[in-house]
Amino acid sequence: SSGINAEYGGGLENELNKRNSLFLGGETPCMSDYMIWPFYERLQALPNMRPEIGTKLELPQDLVRVKKWLGAMRCTGPVSQYGLSPARLAKALAVSATTGDTDRAMRESEGL
């Protein structure tokens, strides 16, 4: 199939299934969860960054554990404090790419 497929989330899905846990660290996130979070945070912003491609950039529905992991990671202290919503991240990256000013990008993306 076209778009994002199991290649991008299947490894994490398989590992979470093997561990039968919410996080790679069990019931609480470990360093591995936090190390891969930025990749998935950006992956969630892709549909906002490239709306003309639409749902081809969304994670497949069969990555059930990955989707639960994403929601749970957003509720952890560090991610809830410092993570960006997909809309805000897409806006910040667009502003930063055109202006080269990350401070401006963060200001202009506030509230998203």
mmCIF file of C-alpha atoms in Angstrom:
data_model
loop_
_atom_site.group_PDB
_atom_site.id
_atom_site.type_symbol
_atom_site.label_atom_id
_atom_site.label_comp_id
_atom_site.label_asym_id
_atom_site.label_seq_id
_atom_site.Cartn_x
_atom_site.Cartn_y
_atom_site.Cartn_z
ATOM 1 C CA SER A 1 0.000 0.000 0.000
ATOM 2 C CA SER A 2 1.077 3.581 -0.484
ATOM 3 C CA GLY A 3 1.814 6.039 2.274
ATOM 4 C CA ILE A 4 3.162 5.253 5.702
ATOM 5 C CA ASN A 5 3.110 1.546 6.407
ATOM 6 C CA ALA A 6 4.257 -1.017 8.919
ATOM 7 C CA GLU A 7 7.853 -0.285 7.941
ATOM 8 C CA TYR A 8 7.628 2.943 9.942
ATOM 9 C CA GLY A 9 5.709 1.728 12.950
ATOM 10 C CA GLY A 10 5.848 -2.037 12.728
ATOM 11 C CA GLY A 11 9.080 -2.368 14.672
ATOM 12 C CA LEU A 12 7.666 -0.466 17.617
ATOM 13 C CA GLU A 13 4.335 -2.296 17.296
ATOM 14 C CA ASN A 14 6.119 -5.665 17.363
ATOM 15 C CA GLU A 15 8.291 -4.704 20.318
ATOM 16 C CA LEU A 16 5.339 -3.449 22.370
ATOM 17 C CA ASN A 17 3.447 -6.648 21.516
ATOM 18 C CA LYS A 18 6.427 -8.792 22.516
ATOM 19 C CA ARG A 19 6.736 -6.958 25.840
ATOM 20 C CA ASN A 20 2.941 -6.833 26.275
ATOM 21 C CA SER A 21 3.314 -3.364 27.736
ATOM 22 C CA LEU A 22 2.236 0.202 27.150
ATOM 23 C CA PHE A 23 5.816 1.493 26.952
ATOM 24 C CA LEU A 24 9.150 -0.039 26.043
ATOM 25 C CA GLY A 25 9.993 0.415 29.719
ATOM 26 C CA GLY A 26 6.924 -1.537 30.867
ATOM 27 C CA GLU A 27 4.157 0.427 32.531
ATOM 28 C CA THR A 28 6.311 3.556 32.700
ATOM 29 C CA PRO A 29 8.414 5.026 29.905
ATOM 30 C CA CYS A 30 12.149 4.424 29.823
ATOM 31 C CA MET A 31 14.941 6.254 28.017
ATOM 32 C CA SER A 32 14.219 4.267 24.825
ATOM 33 C CA ASP A 33 10.641 5.578 24.758
ATOM 34 C CA TYR A 34 11.876 9.154 25.091
ATOM 35 C CA MET A 35 14.659 8.659 22.545
ATOM 36 C CA ILE A 36 12.268 7.588 19.772
ATOM 37 C CA TRP A 37 9.479 10.025 20.726
ATOM 38 C CA PRO A 38 10.763 12.939 18.574
ATOM 39 C CA PHE A 39 10.550 10.791 15.435
ATOM 40 C CA TYR A 40 6.923 9.919 16.125
ATOM 41 C CA GLU A 41 6.107 13.473 17.198
ATOM 42 C CA ARG A 42 7.287 14.691 13.799
ATOM 43 C CA LEU A 43 5.564 11.837 11.997
ATOM 44 C CA GLN A 44 2.237 12.992 13.466
ATOM 45 C CA ALA A 45 2.854 16.489 12.077
ATOM 46 C CA LEU A 46 3.345 15.312 8.477
ATOM 47 C CA PRO A 47 -0.356 15.448 7.486
ATOM 48 C CA ASN A 48 -0.453 19.075 8.708
ATOM 49 C CA MET A 49 2.742 19.900 6.834
ATOM 50 C CA ARG A 50 1.644 18.310 3.562
ATOM 51 C CA PRO A 51 -2.181 18.452 3.477
ATOM 52 C CA GLU A 52 -2.193 17.857 -0.279
ATOM 53 C CA ILE A 53 -1.008 14.312 0.417
ATOM 54 C CA GLY A 54 -3.702 13.831 3.047
ATOM 55 C CA THR A 55 -4.182 10.559 4.866
ATOM 56 C CA LYS A 56 -1.274 8.850 3.111
ATOM 57 C CA LEU A 57 0.915 10.377 5.813
ATOM 58 C CA GLU A 58 -1.095 9.043 8.747
ATOM 59 C CA LEU A 59 -0.161 5.972 10.747
ATOM 60 C CA PRO A 60 -2.095 2.879 9.649
ATOM 61 C CA GLN A 61 -5.008 1.830 11.871
ATOM 62 C CA ASP A 62 -3.488 -1.615 12.459
ATOM 63 C CA LEU A 63 -0.674 -0.080 14.548
ATOM 64 C CA VAL A 64 -2.911 -0.275 17.614
ATOM 65 C CA ARG A 65 -0.180 -0.412 20.235
ATOM 66 C CA VAL A 66 1.759 2.406 18.583
ATOM 67 C CA LYS A 67 -1.341 4.593 18.683
ATOM 68 C CA LYS A 68 -1.860 3.775 22.393
ATOM 69 C CA TRP A 69 1.831 4.473 23.004
ATOM 70 C CA LEU A 70 1.513 7.868 21.287
ATOM 71 C CA GLY A 71 -1.405 8.857 23.494
ATOM 72 C CA ALA A 72 0.328 7.616 26.628
ATOM 73 C CA MET A 73 3.577 9.384 25.731
ATOM 74 C CA ARG A 74 1.702 12.686 25.296
ATOM 75 C CA CYS A 75 0.511 12.280 28.918
ATOM 76 C CA THR A 76 4.002 11.824 30.381
ATOM 77 C CA GLY A 77 5.481 14.773 32.243
ATOM 78 C CA PRO A 78 8.297 15.641 29.823
ATOM 79 C CA VAL A 79 6.224 15.284 26.662
ATOM 80 C CA SER A 80 3.187 17.098 28.067
ATOM 81 C CA GLN A 81 5.479 19.913 29.194
ATOM 82 C CA TYR A 82 7.741 20.214 26.150
ATOM 83 C CA GLY A 83 6.031 18.312 23.322
ATOM 84 C CA LEU A 84 4.266 20.126 20.505
ATOM 85 C CA SER A 85 0.889 19.333 18.993
ATOM 86 C CA PRO A 86 1.034 18.179 15.370
ATOM 87 C CA ALA A 87 -0.452 21.508 14.222
ATOM 88 C CA ARG A 88 2.003 23.595 16.245
ATOM 89 C CA LEU A 89 4.999 21.545 15.154
ATOM 90 C CA ALA A 90 3.998 21.834 11.489
ATOM 91 C CA LYS A 91 3.578 25.617 11.794
ATOM 92 C CA ALA A 92 6.851 26.048 13.717
ATOM 93 C CA LEU A 93 8.796 24.010 11.170
ATOM 94 C CA ALA A 94 7.287 25.978 8.277
ATOM 95 C CA VAL A 95 8.091 29.362 9.853
ATOM 96 C CA SER A 96 11.575 28.243 10.834
ATOM 97 C CA ALA A 97 12.272 26.925 7.329
ATOM 98 C CA THR A 98 11.246 30.185 5.676
ATOM 99 C CA THR A 99 12.721 32.632 8.183
ATOM 100 C CA GLY A 100 15.554 30.720 9.837
ATOM 101 C CA ASP A 101 14.310 32.137 13.141
ATOM 102 C CA THR A 102 13.318 29.420 15.609
ATOM 103 C CA ASP A 103 12.246 31.917 18.282
ATOM 104 C CA ARG A 104 9.856 33.539 15.813
ATOM 105 C CA ALA A 105 8.646 30.094 14.768
ATOM 106 C CA MET A 106 7.765 29.205 18.350
ATOM 107 C CA ARG A 107 6.024 32.561 18.932
ATOM 108 C CA GLU A 108 3.982 32.338 15.727
ATOM 109 C CA SER A 109 2.903 28.769 16.463
ATOM 110 C CA GLU A 110 1.672 29.425 20.015
ATOM 111 C CA GLY A 111 -1.871 28.341 20.685
ATOM 112 C CA LEU A 112 -1.930 25.570 18.062
#
